[in-house]
PDB file of N, CA, C and O in Angstrom:
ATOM      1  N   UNK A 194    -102.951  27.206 -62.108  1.00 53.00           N
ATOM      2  CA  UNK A 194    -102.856  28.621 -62.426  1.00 53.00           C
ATOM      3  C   UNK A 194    -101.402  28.918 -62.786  1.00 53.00           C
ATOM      4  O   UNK A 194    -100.459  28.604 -62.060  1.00 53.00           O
ATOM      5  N   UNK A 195    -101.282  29.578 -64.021  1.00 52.00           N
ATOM      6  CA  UNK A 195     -99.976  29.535 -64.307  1.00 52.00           C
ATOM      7  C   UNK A 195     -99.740  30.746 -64.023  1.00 52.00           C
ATOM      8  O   UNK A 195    -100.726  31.359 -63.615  1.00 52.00           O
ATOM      9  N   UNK A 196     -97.987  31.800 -64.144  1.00 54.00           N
ATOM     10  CA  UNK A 196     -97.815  32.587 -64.291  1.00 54.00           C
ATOM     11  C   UNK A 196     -97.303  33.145 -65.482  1.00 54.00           C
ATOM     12  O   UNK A 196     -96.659  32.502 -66.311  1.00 54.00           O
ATOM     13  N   UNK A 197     -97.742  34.973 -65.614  1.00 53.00           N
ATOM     14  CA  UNK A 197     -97.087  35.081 -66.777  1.00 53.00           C
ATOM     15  C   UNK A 197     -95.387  35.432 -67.244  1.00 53.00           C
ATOM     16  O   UNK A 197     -95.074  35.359 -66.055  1.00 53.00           O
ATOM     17  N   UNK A 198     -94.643  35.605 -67.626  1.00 49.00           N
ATOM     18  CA  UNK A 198     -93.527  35.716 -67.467  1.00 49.00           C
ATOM     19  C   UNK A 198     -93.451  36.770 -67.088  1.00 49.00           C
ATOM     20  O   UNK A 198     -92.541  36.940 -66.277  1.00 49.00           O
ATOM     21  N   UNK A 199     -94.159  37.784 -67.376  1.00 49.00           N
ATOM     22  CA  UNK A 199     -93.590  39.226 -66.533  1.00 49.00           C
ATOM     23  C   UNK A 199     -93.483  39.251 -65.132  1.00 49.00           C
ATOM     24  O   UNK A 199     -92.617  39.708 -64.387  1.00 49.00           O
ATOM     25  N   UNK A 200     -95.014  38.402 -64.837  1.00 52.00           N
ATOM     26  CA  UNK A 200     -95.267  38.373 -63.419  1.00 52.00           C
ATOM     27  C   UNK A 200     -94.372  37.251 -62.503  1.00 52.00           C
ATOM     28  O   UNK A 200     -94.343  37.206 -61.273  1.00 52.00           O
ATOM     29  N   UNK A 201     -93.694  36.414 -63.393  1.00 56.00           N
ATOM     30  CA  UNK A 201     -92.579  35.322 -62.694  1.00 56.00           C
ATOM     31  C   UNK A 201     -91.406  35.979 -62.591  1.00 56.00           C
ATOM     32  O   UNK A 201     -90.658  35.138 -62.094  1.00 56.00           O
ATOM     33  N   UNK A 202     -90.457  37.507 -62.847  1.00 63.00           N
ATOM     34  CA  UNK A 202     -89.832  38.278 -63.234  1.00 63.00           C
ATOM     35  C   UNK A 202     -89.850  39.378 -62.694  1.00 63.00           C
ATOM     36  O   UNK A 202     -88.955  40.188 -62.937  1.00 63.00           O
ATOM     37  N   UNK A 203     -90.981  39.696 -61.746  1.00 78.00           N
ATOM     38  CA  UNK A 203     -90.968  40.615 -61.079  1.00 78.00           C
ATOM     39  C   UNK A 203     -90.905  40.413 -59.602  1.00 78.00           C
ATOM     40  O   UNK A 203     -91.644  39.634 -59.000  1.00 78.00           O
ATOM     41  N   UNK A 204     -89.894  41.226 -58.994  1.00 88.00           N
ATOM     42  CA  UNK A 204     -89.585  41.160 -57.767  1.00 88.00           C
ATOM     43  C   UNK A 204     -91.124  41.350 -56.485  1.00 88.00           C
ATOM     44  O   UNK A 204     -92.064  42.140 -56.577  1.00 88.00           O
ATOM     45  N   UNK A 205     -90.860  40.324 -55.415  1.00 91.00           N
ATOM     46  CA  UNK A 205     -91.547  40.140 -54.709  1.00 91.00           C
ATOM     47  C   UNK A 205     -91.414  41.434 -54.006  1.00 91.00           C
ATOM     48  O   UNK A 205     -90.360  42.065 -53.927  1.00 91.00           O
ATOM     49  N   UNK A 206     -92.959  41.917 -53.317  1.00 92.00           N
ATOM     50  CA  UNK A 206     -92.951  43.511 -52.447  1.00 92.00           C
ATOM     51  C   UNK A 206     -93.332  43.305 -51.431  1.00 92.00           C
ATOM     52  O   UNK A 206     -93.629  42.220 -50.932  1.00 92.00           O
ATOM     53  N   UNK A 207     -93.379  44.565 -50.897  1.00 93.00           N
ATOM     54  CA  UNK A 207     -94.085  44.880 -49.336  1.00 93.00           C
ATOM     55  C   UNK A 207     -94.961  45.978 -49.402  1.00 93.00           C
ATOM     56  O   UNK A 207     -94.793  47.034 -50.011  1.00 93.00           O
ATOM     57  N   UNK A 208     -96.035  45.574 -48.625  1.00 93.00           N
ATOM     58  CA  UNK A 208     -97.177  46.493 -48.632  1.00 93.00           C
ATOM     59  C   UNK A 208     -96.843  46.850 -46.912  1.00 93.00           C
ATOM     60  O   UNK A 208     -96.536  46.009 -46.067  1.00 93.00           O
ATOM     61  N   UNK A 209     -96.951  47.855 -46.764  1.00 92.00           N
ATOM     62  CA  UNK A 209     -97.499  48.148 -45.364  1.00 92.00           C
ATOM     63  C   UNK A 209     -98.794  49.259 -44.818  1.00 92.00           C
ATOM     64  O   UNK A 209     -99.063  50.402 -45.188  1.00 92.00           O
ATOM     65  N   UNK A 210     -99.269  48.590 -44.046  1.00 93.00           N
ATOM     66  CA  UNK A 210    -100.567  49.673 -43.321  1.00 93.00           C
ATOM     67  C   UNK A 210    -100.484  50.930 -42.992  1.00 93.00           C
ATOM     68  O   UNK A 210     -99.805  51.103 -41.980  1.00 93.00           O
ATOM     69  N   UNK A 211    -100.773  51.564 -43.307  1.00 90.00           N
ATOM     70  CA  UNK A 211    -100.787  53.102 -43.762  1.00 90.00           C
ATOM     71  C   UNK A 211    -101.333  53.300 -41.735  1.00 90.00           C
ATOM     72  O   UNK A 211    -100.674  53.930 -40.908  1.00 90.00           O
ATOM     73  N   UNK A 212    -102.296  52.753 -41.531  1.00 92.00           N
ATOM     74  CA  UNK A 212    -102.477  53.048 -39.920  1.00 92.00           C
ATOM     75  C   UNK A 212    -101.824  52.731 -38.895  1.00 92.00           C
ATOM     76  O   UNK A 212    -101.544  53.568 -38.036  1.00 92.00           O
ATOM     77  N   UNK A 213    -101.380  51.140 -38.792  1.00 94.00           N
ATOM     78  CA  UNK A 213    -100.349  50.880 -37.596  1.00 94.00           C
ATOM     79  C   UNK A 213     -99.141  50.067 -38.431  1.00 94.00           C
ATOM     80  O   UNK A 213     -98.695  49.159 -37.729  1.00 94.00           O
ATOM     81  N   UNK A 214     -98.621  50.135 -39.488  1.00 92.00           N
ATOM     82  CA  UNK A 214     -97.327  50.525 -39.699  1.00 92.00           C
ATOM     83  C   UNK A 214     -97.152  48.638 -40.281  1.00 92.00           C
ATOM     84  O   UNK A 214     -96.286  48.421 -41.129  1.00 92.00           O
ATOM     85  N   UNK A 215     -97.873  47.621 -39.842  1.00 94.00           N
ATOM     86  CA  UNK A 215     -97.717  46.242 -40.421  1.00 94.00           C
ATOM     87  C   UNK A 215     -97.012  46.043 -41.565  1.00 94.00           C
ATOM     88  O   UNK A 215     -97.016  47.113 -42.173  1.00 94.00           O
ATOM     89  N   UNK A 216     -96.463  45.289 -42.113  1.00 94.00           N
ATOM     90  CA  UNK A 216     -96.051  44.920 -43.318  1.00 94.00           C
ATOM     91  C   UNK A 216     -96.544  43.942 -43.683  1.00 94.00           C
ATOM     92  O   UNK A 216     -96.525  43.090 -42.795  1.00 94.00           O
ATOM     93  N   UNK A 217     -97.118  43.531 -44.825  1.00 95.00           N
ATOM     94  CA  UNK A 217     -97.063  42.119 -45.486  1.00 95.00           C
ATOM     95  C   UNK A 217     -95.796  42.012 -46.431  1.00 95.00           C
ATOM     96  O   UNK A 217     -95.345  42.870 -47.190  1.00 95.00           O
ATOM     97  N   UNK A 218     -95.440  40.998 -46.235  1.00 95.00           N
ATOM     98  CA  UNK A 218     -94.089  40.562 -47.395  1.00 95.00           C
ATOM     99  C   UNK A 218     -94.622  39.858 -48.252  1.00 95.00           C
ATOM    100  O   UNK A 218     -95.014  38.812 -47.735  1.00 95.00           O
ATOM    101  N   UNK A 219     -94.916  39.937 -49.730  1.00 95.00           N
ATOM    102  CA  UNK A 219     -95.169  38.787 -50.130  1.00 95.00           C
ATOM    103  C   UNK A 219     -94.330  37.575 -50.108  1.00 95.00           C
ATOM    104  O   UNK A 219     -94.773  36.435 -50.249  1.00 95.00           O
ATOM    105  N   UNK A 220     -92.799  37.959 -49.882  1.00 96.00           N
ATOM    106  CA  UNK A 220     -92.158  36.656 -49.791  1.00 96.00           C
ATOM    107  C   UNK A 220     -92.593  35.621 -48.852  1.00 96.00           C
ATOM    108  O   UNK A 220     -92.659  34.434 -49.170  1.00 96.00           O
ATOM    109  N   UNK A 221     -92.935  36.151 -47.512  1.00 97.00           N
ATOM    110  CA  UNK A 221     -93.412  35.800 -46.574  1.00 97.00           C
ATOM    111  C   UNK A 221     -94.419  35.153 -46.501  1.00 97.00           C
ATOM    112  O   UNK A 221     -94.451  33.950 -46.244  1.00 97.00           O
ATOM    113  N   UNK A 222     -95.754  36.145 -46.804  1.00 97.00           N
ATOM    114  CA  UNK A 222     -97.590  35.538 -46.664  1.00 97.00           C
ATOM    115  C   UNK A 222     -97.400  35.858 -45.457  1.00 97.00           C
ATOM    116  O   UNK A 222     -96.583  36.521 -44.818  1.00 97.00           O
ATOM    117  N   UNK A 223     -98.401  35.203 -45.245  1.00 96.00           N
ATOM    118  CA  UNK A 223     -99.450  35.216 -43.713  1.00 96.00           C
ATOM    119  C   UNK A 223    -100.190  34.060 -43.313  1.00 96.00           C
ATOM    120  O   UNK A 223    -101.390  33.852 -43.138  1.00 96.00           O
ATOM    121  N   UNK A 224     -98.542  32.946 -43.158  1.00 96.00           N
ATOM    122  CA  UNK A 224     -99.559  31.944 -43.422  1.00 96.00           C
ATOM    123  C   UNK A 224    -100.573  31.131 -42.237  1.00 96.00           C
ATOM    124  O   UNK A 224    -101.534  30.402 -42.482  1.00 96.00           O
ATOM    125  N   UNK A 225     -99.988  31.535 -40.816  1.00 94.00           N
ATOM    126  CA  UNK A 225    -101.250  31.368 -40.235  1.00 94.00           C
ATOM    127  C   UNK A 225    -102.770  32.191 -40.300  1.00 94.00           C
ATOM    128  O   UNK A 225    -103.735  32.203 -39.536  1.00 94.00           O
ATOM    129  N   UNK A 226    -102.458  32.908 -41.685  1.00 93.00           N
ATOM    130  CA  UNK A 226    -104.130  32.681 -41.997  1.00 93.00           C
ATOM    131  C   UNK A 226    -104.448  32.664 -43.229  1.00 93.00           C
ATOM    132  O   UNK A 226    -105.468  33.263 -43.571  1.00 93.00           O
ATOM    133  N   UNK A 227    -103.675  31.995 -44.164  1.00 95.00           N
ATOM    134  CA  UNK A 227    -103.641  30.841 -45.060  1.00 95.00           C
ATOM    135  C   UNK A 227    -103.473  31.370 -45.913  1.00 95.00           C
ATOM    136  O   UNK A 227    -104.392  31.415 -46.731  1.00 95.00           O
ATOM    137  N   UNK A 228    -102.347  31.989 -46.167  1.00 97.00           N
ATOM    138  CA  UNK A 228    -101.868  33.105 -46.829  1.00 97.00           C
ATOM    139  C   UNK A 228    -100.378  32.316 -47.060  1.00 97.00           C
ATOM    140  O   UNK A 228     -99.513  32.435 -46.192  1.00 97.00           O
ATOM    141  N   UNK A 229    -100.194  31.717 -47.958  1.00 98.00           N
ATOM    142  CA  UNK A 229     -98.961  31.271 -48.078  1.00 98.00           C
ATOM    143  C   UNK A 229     -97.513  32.345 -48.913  1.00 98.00           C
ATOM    144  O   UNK A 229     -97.633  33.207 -49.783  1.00 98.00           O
ATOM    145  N   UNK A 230     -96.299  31.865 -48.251  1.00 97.00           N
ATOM    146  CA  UNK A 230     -95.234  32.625 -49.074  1.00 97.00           C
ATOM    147  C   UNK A 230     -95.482  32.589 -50.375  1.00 97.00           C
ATOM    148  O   UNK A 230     -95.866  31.569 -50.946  1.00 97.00           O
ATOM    149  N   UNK A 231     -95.276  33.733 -50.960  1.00 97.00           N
ATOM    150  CA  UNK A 231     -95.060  34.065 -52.201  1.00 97.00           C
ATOM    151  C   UNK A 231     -96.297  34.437 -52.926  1.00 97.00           C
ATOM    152  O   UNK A 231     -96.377  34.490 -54.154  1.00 97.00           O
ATOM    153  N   UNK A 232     -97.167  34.666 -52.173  1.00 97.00           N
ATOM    154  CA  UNK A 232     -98.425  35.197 -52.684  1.00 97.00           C
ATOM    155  C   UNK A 232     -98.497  36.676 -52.608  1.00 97.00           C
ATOM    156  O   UNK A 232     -98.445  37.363 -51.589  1.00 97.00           O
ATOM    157  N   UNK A 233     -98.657  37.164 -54.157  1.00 95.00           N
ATOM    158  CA  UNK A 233     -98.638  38.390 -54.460  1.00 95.00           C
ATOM    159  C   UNK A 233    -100.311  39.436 -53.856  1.00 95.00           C
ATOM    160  O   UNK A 233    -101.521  39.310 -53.665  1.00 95.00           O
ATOM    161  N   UNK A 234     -99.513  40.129 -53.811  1.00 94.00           N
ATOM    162  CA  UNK A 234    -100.597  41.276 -53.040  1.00 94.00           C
ATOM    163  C   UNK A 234    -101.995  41.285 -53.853  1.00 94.00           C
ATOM    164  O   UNK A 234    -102.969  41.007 -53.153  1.00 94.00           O
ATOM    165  N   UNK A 235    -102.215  41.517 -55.004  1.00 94.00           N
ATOM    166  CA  UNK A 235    -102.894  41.470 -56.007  1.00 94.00           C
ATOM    167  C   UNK A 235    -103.891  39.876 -55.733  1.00 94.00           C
ATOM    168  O   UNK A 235    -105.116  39.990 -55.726  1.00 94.00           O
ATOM    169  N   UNK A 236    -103.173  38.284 -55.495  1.00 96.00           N
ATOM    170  CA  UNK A 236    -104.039  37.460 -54.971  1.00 96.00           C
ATOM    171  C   UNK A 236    -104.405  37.265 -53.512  1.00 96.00           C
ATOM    172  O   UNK A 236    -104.777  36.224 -52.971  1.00 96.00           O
ATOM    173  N   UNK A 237    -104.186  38.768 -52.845  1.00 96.00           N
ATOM    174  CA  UNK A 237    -104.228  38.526 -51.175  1.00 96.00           C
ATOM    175  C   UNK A 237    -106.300  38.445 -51.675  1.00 96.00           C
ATOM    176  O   UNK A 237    -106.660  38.756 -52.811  1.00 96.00           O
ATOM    177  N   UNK A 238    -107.073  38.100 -50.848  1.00 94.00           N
ATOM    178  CA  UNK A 238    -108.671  37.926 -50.674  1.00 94.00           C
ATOM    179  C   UNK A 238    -108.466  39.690 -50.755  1.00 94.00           C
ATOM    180  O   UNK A 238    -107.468  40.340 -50.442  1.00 94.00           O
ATOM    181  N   UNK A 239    -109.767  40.166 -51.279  1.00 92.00           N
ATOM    182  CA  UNK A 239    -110.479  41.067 -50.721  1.00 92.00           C
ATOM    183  C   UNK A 239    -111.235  41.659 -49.745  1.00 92.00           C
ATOM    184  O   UNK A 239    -111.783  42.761 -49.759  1.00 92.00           O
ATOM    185  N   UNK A 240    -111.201  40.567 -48.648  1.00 93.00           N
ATOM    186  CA  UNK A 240    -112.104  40.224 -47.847  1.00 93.00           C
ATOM    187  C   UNK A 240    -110.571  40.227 -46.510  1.00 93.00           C
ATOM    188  O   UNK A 240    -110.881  40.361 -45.326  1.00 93.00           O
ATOM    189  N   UNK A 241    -109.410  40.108 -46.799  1.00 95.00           N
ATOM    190  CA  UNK A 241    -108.616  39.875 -45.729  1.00 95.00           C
ATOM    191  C   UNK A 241    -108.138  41.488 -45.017  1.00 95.00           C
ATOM    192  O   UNK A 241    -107.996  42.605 -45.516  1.00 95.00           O
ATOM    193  N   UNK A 242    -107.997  40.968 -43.692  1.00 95.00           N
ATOM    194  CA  UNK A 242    -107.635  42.615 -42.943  1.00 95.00           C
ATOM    195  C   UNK A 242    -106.601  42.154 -41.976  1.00 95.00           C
ATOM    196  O   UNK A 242    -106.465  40.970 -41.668  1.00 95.00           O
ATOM    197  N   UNK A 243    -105.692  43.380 -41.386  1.00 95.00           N
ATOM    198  CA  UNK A 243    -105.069  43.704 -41.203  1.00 95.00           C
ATOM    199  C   UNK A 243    -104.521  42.589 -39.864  1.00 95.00           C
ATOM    200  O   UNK A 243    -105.306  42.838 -38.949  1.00 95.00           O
ATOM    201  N   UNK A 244    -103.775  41.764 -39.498  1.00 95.00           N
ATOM    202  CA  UNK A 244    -103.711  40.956 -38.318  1.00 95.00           C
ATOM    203  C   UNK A 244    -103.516  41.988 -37.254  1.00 95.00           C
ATOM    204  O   UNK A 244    -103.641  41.561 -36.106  1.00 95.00           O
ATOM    205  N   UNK A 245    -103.203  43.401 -37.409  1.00 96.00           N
ATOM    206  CA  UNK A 245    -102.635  43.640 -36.275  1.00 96.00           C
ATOM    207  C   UNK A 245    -103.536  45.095 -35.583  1.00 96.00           C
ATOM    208  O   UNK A 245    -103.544  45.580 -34.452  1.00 96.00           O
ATOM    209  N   UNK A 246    -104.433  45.570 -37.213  1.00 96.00           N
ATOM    210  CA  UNK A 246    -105.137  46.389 -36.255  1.00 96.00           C
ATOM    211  C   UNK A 246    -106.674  46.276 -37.382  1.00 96.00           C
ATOM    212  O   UNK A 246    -107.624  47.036 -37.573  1.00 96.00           O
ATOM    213  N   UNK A 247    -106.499  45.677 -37.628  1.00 95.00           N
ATOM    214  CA  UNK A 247    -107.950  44.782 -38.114  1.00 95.00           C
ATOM    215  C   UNK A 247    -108.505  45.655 -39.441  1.00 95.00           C
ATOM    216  O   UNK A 247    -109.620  45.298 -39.822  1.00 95.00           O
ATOM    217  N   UNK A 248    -107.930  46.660 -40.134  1.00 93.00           N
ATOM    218  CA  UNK A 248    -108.282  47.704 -40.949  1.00 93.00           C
ATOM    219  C   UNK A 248    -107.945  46.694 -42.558  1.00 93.00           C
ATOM    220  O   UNK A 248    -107.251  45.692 -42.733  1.00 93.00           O
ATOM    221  N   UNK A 249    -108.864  47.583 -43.591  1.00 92.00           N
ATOM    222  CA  UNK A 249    -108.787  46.075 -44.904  1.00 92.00           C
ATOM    223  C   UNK A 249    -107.292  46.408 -45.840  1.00 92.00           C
ATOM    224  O   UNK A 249    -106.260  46.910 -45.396  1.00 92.00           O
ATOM    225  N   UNK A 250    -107.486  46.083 -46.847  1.00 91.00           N
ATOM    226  CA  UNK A 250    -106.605  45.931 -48.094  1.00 91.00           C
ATOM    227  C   UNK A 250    -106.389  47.527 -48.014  1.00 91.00           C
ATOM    228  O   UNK A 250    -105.366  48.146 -47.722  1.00 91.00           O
ATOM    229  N   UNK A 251    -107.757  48.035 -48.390  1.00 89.00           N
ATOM    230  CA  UNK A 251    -107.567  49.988 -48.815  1.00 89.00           C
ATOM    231  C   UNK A 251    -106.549  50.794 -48.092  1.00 89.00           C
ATOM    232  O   UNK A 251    -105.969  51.777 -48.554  1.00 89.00           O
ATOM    233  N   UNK A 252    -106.315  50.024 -46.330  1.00 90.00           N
ATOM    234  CA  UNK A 252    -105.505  51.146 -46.072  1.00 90.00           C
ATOM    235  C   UNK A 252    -104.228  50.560 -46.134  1.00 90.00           C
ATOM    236  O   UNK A 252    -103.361  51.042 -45.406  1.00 90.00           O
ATOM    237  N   UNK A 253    -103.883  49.393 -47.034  1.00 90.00           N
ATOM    238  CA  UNK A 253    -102.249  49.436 -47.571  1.00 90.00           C
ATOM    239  C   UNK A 253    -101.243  50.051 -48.642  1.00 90.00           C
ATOM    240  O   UNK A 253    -101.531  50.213 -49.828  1.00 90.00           O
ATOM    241  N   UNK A 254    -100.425  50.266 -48.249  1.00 87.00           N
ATOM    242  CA  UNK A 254     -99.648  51.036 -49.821  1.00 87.00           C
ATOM    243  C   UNK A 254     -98.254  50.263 -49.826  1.00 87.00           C
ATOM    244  O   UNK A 254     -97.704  49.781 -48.836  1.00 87.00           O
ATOM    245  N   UNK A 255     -97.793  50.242 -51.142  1.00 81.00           N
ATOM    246  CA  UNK A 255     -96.590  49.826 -51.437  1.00 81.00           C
ATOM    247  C   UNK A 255     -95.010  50.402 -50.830  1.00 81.00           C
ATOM    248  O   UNK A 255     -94.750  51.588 -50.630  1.00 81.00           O
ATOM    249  N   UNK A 256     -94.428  49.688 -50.691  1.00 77.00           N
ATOM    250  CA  UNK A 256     -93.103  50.391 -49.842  1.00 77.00           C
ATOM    251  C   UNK A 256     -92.143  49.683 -50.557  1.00 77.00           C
ATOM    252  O   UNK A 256     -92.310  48.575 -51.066  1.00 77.00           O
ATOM    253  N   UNK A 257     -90.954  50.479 -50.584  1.00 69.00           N
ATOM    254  CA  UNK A 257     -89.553  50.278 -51.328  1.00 69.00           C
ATOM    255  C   UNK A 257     -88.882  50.076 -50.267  1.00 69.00           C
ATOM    256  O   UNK A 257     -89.204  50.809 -49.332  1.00 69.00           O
ATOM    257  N   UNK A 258     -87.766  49.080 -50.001  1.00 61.00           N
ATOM    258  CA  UNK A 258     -87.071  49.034 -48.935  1.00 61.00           C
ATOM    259  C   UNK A 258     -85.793  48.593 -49.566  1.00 61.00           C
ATOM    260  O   UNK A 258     -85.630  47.734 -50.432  1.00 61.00           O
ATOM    261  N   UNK A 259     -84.730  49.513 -48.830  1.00 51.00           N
ATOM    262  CA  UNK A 259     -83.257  49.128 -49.421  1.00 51.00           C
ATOM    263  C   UNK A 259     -82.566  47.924 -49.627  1.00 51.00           C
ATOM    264  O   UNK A 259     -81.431  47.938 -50.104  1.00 51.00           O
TER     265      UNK A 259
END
């Protein structure tokens, strides 16, 4: 799977849970649950939820951090 150049060019984000406050980094992942660094939010499963208060994808939003 290749990338496209925009998407090799664009800075890695953070999503966090709108309910108990979690972050995913994509720099990071999640990889004890097989979620490796550098996996963009967009290829997280649809099916994956929250490690910390079990809620899905829907209740994440994007965050800017200084």
């Amino acid at each position: 799977m290749s990338q496209s150049s925009t998407e090799a060019t664009t800075a890695l984000r953070k999503w966090m849970c709108v309910v108990c406050g979690y972050i995913y980094d994509e720099a990071v992942g999640v990889p004890d649950e097989g979620i490796p660094a550098g996996t963009r939010w967009e290829d997280v499963p649809l099916t994956w939820t929250c490690p910390d208060c079990g809620t899905t994808k829907d209740d994440f939003e994007m965050i800017e951090l200084d």
